[in-house]
Amino acid sequence: MMNIPCNCAEIKRAPRERKRVWNQVKTRDLRCGYGSGPDHQGELVNESTTTNYAMIDWSNAKDAVLSPLHNLLAPPGLPCLTCGKTISDKVTGYPEICSSCYASIPWITSIRCEICGRPVGCPDCSRAGKEDRHFVLNRSVVSYNGMMREWLAQYKFRGNEALGSVLARMTGAAAKRLVKELGEKTGTGRFHFDAVTYVPVSTDRMMERGFNQARSLAIEAANVLGAPLMELIVRSRHTEKQSFKSRWQRLRDLNGVFLPAPGAEGLLYAALSRRTSRGRSFPLSIFASGKNELGNVYSSAPIKLLLIDDVYTTGSTVDSCAVILHETCALLGRPAEIYSLTWARS
C-alpha cells in the first residue's frame, strides 16, 4: 500500500499564518498613520483597530455634531410686525419690531405748543377768538406721519391686533413722562391721577372691530400709573370718521354725541373714597402747588382725570369728552382737571 503524505497539518497552519501576517500589518499601520502613507496605498485597514482619540481634531467634530442640533432646537427668527422682515437685532421693550422700524418712529421728544403737545407751531391753539377748551393740556407719543398711520390702520382695520400691544407700551411710557412733567409743574415732583378713562366708540364700530383701541391704550396707562381705569363716557350715536372733516364739521357732528356713562358718578365716588381711606396725599393741582391736603370726597380739590385716545387732530373729540367729565365731577361737588394723552398727534 502506497503511503500518501497527509497535508492536514498545513491546512490547519494556514489560518494561523494569515492571522500572524494580518497582525503585523495592523501594527505597522498604527505606527505610520493608519496606512495613509505612500507605502500603504491600496492596503486594507482593520475597522476594529483601536483609535487614538488624542489625534482627532475635535473642533470640527463638535461643529459637525452641534450645528445641526442647534439649527433643530433654536427658534427661527420672528418676522417684524410692521415690515415683515426677520428680526435680527431685538429692541429692548419692543421685541416684536425690528431695529430699523424702531429707529423710524417719529417720537415726540420736545414740544412747541404747551397746550396740545405739538412738536411744531400750532395754529389751532394760537388762533384768536377760539373757544375755551375744557382740558388742561394734551401730550402725544408720536407724530402722525405716513408710517404711524399705516401702523394704526394695521391695528384697527386689518386685524393686526398683536401690534396693539406695541402701541399700548408706547402709550404707557408716555404716561410716565406726563406724570413726571406734571410733578415738576406742582413744584413737589409728585402728581397722581384719580382715574384713567378713554374716548368711547360706537356700537357699530365695536361690532366692526371687536375692540376699542382707546381702551386698549388706557389699560396700559392705568397699569403703569397705578390708577383705576373707568368707563365714564359713552357714545350716544355713530358718527363718520373725523379725519377728513373740517373743524366746524367736527364740532357739529360731535354735538351731543358723548354722554356720561351709567354709574359714572358712583365709580368716581368709590375711587375717591378708597384713596381717602388710605390717607394718600398728593398735590391737589398743578395750579395750587404746595397744597397737600387730601380732604374728603366732597372737598374742593379738583378730580384729576386722564383721558386716552388714539389720535389728536384738532382736539374737538377730547374737548367734547372733557365737557362730560366736568359734568360728572360736578355731581360730586368737585371741579374736574382733565388731561389728555393720545398715541399720535396729527
Short mmCIF file of C-alpha atoms in Angstrom, two decimals, residues 52-309:
data_model
loop_
_atom_site.label_atom_id
_atom_site.label_comp_id
_atom_site.label_asym_id
_atom_site.label_seq_id
_atom_site.Cartn_x
_atom_site.Cartn_y
_atom_site.Cartn_z
CA ASN A 52 -6.04 57.13 19.12
CA TYR A 53 -8.57 59.80 20.24
CA ALA A 54 -5.87 62.28 21.15
CA MET A 55 -5.02 62.64 17.46
CA ILE A 56 -8.60 63.63 16.39
CA ASP A 57 -9.44 67.28 15.59
CA TRP A 58 -12.40 67.65 17.95
CA SER A 59 -13.24 71.23 16.88
CA ASN A 60 -14.51 70.03 13.53
CA ALA A 61 -16.28 67.10 15.13
CA LYS A 62 -18.01 69.44 17.59
CA ASP A 63 -19.23 71.73 14.82
CA ALA A 64 -20.39 68.77 12.79
CA VAL A 65 -22.50 67.50 15.69
CA LEU A 66 -23.71 70.72 17.36
CA SER A 67 -24.54 72.85 14.31
CA PRO A 68 -27.35 70.60 13.05
CA LEU A 69 -28.57 70.22 16.66
CA HIS A 70 -28.60 73.99 17.19
CA ASN A 71 -30.46 74.56 13.95
CA LEU A 72 -33.01 71.98 15.03
CA LEU A 73 -33.60 73.34 18.53
CA ALA A 74 -33.10 77.11 18.07
CA PRO A 75 -36.32 79.04 17.34
CA PRO A 76 -36.47 80.64 13.91
CA GLY A 77 -36.16 84.42 13.59
CA LEU A 78 -39.52 86.12 14.11
CA PRO A 79 -40.89 88.49 11.46
CA CYS A 80 -41.34 92.17 12.31
CA LEU A 81 -44.98 93.00 12.99
CA THR A 82 -44.82 96.07 10.77
CA CYS A 83 -42.49 95.35 7.83
CA GLY A 84 -42.43 91.54 7.88
CA LYS A 85 -38.63 91.22 7.76
CA THR A 86 -36.88 88.75 10.05
CA ILE A 87 -35.82 90.39 13.32
CA SER A 88 -32.06 90.08 13.80
CA ASP A 89 -31.44 92.73 16.48
CA LYS A 90 -34.14 92.88 19.16
CA VAL A 91 -35.11 96.25 20.60
CA THR A 92 -35.39 96.44 24.38
CA GLY A 93 -39.04 96.68 25.34
CA TYR A 94 -40.28 96.13 21.78
CA PRO A 95 -39.13 92.65 20.64
CA GLU A 96 -41.94 92.42 18.07
CA ILE A 97 -40.50 95.09 15.76
CA CYS A 98 -37.12 95.25 14.05
CA SER A 99 -34.47 97.82 14.88
CA SER A 100 -34.98 99.56 11.53
CA CYS A 101 -38.69 100.16 12.16
CA TYR A 102 -38.00 101.25 15.71
CA ALA A 103 -35.43 103.80 14.52
CA SER A 104 -38.05 105.24 12.15
CA ILE A 105 -40.60 106.01 14.88
CA PRO A 106 -41.20 109.80 14.98
CA TRP A 107 -41.13 110.14 18.77
CA ILE A 108 -42.22 113.49 20.18
CA THR A 109 -39.34 114.35 22.47
CA SER A 110 -39.82 118.12 22.61
CA ILE A 111 -42.95 120.21 22.18
CA ARG A 112 -43.63 123.66 20.78
CA CYS A 113 -47.22 124.02 21.98
CA GLU A 114 -47.74 123.60 25.73
CA ILE A 115 -51.46 123.06 25.24
CA CYS A 116 -51.79 120.37 22.56
CA GLY A 117 -48.24 118.99 22.71
CA ARG A 118 -47.47 119.59 19.06
CA PRO A 119 -43.74 119.45 18.23
CA VAL A 120 -44.14 122.23 15.63
CA GLY A 121 -46.00 125.54 15.52
CA CYS A 122 -49.71 125.14 16.30
CA PRO A 123 -52.24 127.41 14.53
CA ASP A 124 -55.21 125.86 16.39
CA CYS A 125 -54.16 126.76 19.93
CA SER A 126 -52.82 130.20 18.98
CA ARG A 127 -55.85 131.20 16.86
CA ALA A 128 -57.51 134.39 18.07
CA GLY A 129 -61.12 134.15 19.19
CA LYS A 130 -61.12 130.38 19.60
CA GLU A 131 -63.47 128.76 22.09
CA ASP A 132 -62.40 127.98 25.62
CA ARG A 133 -61.11 124.45 25.97
CA HIS A 134 -62.24 122.14 28.76
CA PHE A 135 -58.99 120.23 29.26
CA VAL A 136 -55.69 121.45 30.64
CA LEU A 137 -53.28 120.01 28.09
CA ASN A 138 -52.61 117.13 25.75
CA ARG A 139 -49.48 115.09 25.22
CA SER A 140 -48.87 112.59 22.43
CA VAL A 141 -46.37 109.80 21.90
CA VAL A 142 -45.55 110.20 18.19
CA SER A 143 -46.19 112.48 15.26
CA TYR A 144 -48.86 111.11 12.93
CA ASN A 145 -46.87 110.61 9.74
CA GLY A 146 -47.42 108.07 6.96
CA MET A 147 -45.66 105.27 8.79
CA MET A 148 -47.65 105.78 12.00
CA ARG A 149 -50.87 106.00 10.00
CA GLU A 150 -50.06 102.59 8.49
CA TRP A 151 -49.34 101.12 11.93
CA LEU A 152 -52.67 102.30 13.28
CA ALA A 153 -54.51 101.08 10.18
CA GLN A 154 -52.95 97.63 10.55
CA TYR A 155 -54.13 97.50 14.14
CA LYS A 156 -57.62 98.98 13.76
CA PHE A 157 -58.74 97.77 10.35
CA ARG A 158 -56.54 94.88 9.16
CA GLY A 159 -56.63 92.54 12.11
CA ASN A 160 -53.05 93.02 13.28
CA GLU A 161 -54.12 93.04 16.92
CA ALA A 162 -50.64 92.00 18.10
CA LEU A 163 -49.48 95.48 17.13
CA GLY A 164 -51.85 96.87 19.74
CA SER A 165 -49.51 95.68 22.49
CA VAL A 166 -46.69 97.75 20.98
CA LEU A 167 -48.86 100.88 20.77
CA ALA A 168 -50.04 100.33 24.35
CA ARG A 169 -46.50 100.08 25.70
CA MET A 170 -45.59 103.26 23.86
CA THR A 171 -48.57 104.99 25.50
CA GLY A 172 -47.67 103.64 28.93
CA ALA A 173 -44.15 105.05 28.64
CA ALA A 174 -45.61 108.42 27.63
CA ALA A 175 -47.94 108.34 30.65
CA LYS A 176 -44.91 108.06 32.91
CA ARG A 177 -43.32 111.08 31.24
CA LEU A 178 -46.55 113.05 31.59
CA VAL A 179 -46.75 112.39 35.33
CA LYS A 180 -43.12 113.43 35.69
CA GLU A 181 -43.82 116.66 33.79
CA LEU A 182 -46.87 117.47 35.88
CA GLY A 183 -44.98 116.66 39.07
CA GLU A 184 -42.39 119.24 38.11
CA LYS A 185 -45.16 121.77 37.49
CA THR A 186 -46.51 121.28 41.02
CA GLY A 187 -43.13 122.13 42.46
CA THR A 188 -43.15 118.98 44.57
CA GLY A 189 -42.13 116.40 41.99
CA ARG A 190 -45.31 114.43 42.71
CA PHE A 191 -48.54 114.03 40.82
CA HIS A 192 -51.28 111.43 40.74
CA PHE A 193 -54.38 110.86 38.61
CA ASP A 194 -57.56 109.91 40.42
CA ALA A 195 -58.70 107.82 37.45
CA VAL A 196 -57.95 106.99 33.82
CA THR A 197 -60.72 106.93 31.23
CA TYR A 198 -60.94 106.77 27.44
CA VAL A 199 -62.85 108.01 24.42
CA PRO A 200 -65.65 105.52 23.65
CA VAL A 201 -66.53 104.06 20.26
CA SER A 202 -69.99 103.49 18.89
CA THR A 203 -71.75 100.13 18.94
CA ASP A 204 -71.28 99.88 15.16
CA ARG A 205 -67.51 100.39 15.48
CA MET A 206 -67.31 97.87 18.31
CA MET A 207 -69.13 95.25 16.25
CA GLU A 208 -66.94 96.01 13.25
CA ARG A 209 -63.56 95.80 15.05
CA GLY A 210 -64.33 93.81 18.16
CA PHE A 211 -62.38 96.20 20.38
CA ASN A 212 -61.93 99.84 21.33
CA GLN A 213 -58.37 100.89 20.52
CA ALA A 214 -58.51 103.80 23.01
CA ARG A 215 -59.48 101.43 25.82
CA SER A 216 -56.56 99.12 24.97
CA LEU A 217 -54.17 102.05 25.30
CA ALA A 218 -55.87 103.20 28.51
CA ILE A 219 -55.46 99.79 30.17
CA GLU A 220 -51.69 100.01 29.86
CA ALA A 221 -51.60 103.64 31.01
CA ALA A 222 -53.70 102.83 34.10
CA ASN A 223 -51.46 99.88 34.97
CA VAL A 224 -48.32 101.97 34.65
CA LEU A 225 -49.73 104.83 36.72
CA GLY A 226 -51.41 102.68 39.35
CA ALA A 227 -54.71 104.50 38.80
CA PRO A 228 -58.15 102.90 38.38
CA LEU A 229 -59.49 102.51 34.84
CA MET A 230 -63.10 103.66 34.48
CA GLU A 231 -65.68 103.82 31.74
CA LEU A 232 -67.01 107.32 32.39
CA ILE A 233 -68.24 108.27 28.91
CA VAL A 234 -70.48 106.58 26.34
CA ARG A 235 -71.24 107.46 22.72
CA SER A 236 -74.90 108.05 22.00
CA ARG A 237 -74.72 107.54 18.24
CA HIS A 238 -72.43 106.53 15.44
CA THR A 239 -70.51 109.24 13.56
CA GLU A 240 -68.47 109.02 10.39
CA LYS A 241 -64.69 109.22 10.51
CA GLN A 242 -63.50 112.64 11.60
CA SER A 243 -60.07 112.60 9.94
CA PHE A 244 -61.15 114.30 6.70
CA LYS A 245 -63.61 116.78 8.17
CA SER A 246 -63.12 120.45 8.87
CA ARG A 247 -63.10 121.83 12.38
CA TRP A 248 -66.63 123.18 12.02
CA GLN A 249 -67.90 119.82 10.72
CA ARG A 250 -66.27 118.04 13.64
CA LEU A 251 -67.88 120.31 16.20
CA ARG A 252 -71.28 119.94 14.53
CA ASP A 253 -71.04 116.14 14.30
CA LEU A 254 -69.86 115.76 17.89
CA ASN A 255 -72.60 117.89 19.37
CA GLY A 256 -74.48 115.66 21.81
CA VAL A 257 -72.57 112.51 20.81
CA PHE A 258 -70.97 111.88 24.22
CA LEU A 259 -72.89 111.28 27.44
CA PRO A 260 -71.95 110.27 30.99
CA ALA A 261 -71.73 106.50 31.33
CA PRO A 262 -74.35 104.88 33.58
CA GLY A 263 -73.00 104.84 37.11
CA ALA A 264 -70.06 107.13 36.31
CA GLU A 265 -70.70 109.26 39.40
CA GLY A 266 -70.71 106.18 41.63
CA LEU A 267 -67.47 104.87 40.12
CA LEU A 268 -65.68 108.13 40.82
CA TYR A 269 -67.10 108.34 44.33
CA ALA A 270 -65.89 104.82 45.14
CA ALA A 271 -62.40 105.52 43.79
CA LEU A 272 -62.07 108.76 45.74
CA SER A 273 -63.36 107.10 48.90
CA ARG A 274 -60.75 104.35 48.66
CA ARG A 275 -57.96 106.85 48.21
CA THR A 276 -59.23 108.95 51.12
CA SER A 277 -59.42 105.92 53.42
CA ARG A 278 -55.82 105.03 52.61
CA GLY A 279 -54.69 108.52 53.55
CA ARG A 280 -52.74 109.03 50.35
CA SER A 281 -51.78 112.68 49.97
CA PHE A 282 -50.87 114.27 46.65
CA PRO A 283 -50.71 117.84 45.38
CA LEU A 284 -54.24 118.95 44.61
CA SER A 285 -53.47 120.59 41.29
CA ILE A 286 -50.69 121.95 39.13
CA PHE A 287 -52.38 125.30 39.71
CA ALA A 288 -52.11 125.03 43.51
CA SER A 289 -48.60 123.77 44.16
CA GLY A 290 -47.56 123.25 47.76
CA LYS A 291 -51.03 122.17 48.90
CA ASN A 292 -51.04 118.58 50.02
CA GLU A 293 -54.32 118.42 51.91
CA LEU A 294 -56.32 115.48 50.63
CA GLY A 295 -59.67 116.38 52.19
CA ASN A 296 -62.73 114.17 51.83
CA VAL A 297 -64.62 113.00 48.78
CA TYR A 298 -66.66 116.20 48.66
CA SER A 299 -63.79 118.61 49.28
CA SER A 300 -63.00 121.45 46.91
CA ALA A 301 -59.95 119.67 45.49
CA PRO A 302 -60.18 119.03 41.75
CA ILE A 303 -60.62 115.48 40.49
CA LYS A 304 -57.68 114.81 38.19
CA LEU A 305 -58.61 112.59 35.26
CA LEU A 306 -56.52 111.30 32.36
CA LEU A 307 -58.39 110.88 29.07
CA ILE A 308 -56.90 108.48 26.49
CA ASP A 309 -57.46 108.43 22.71
#
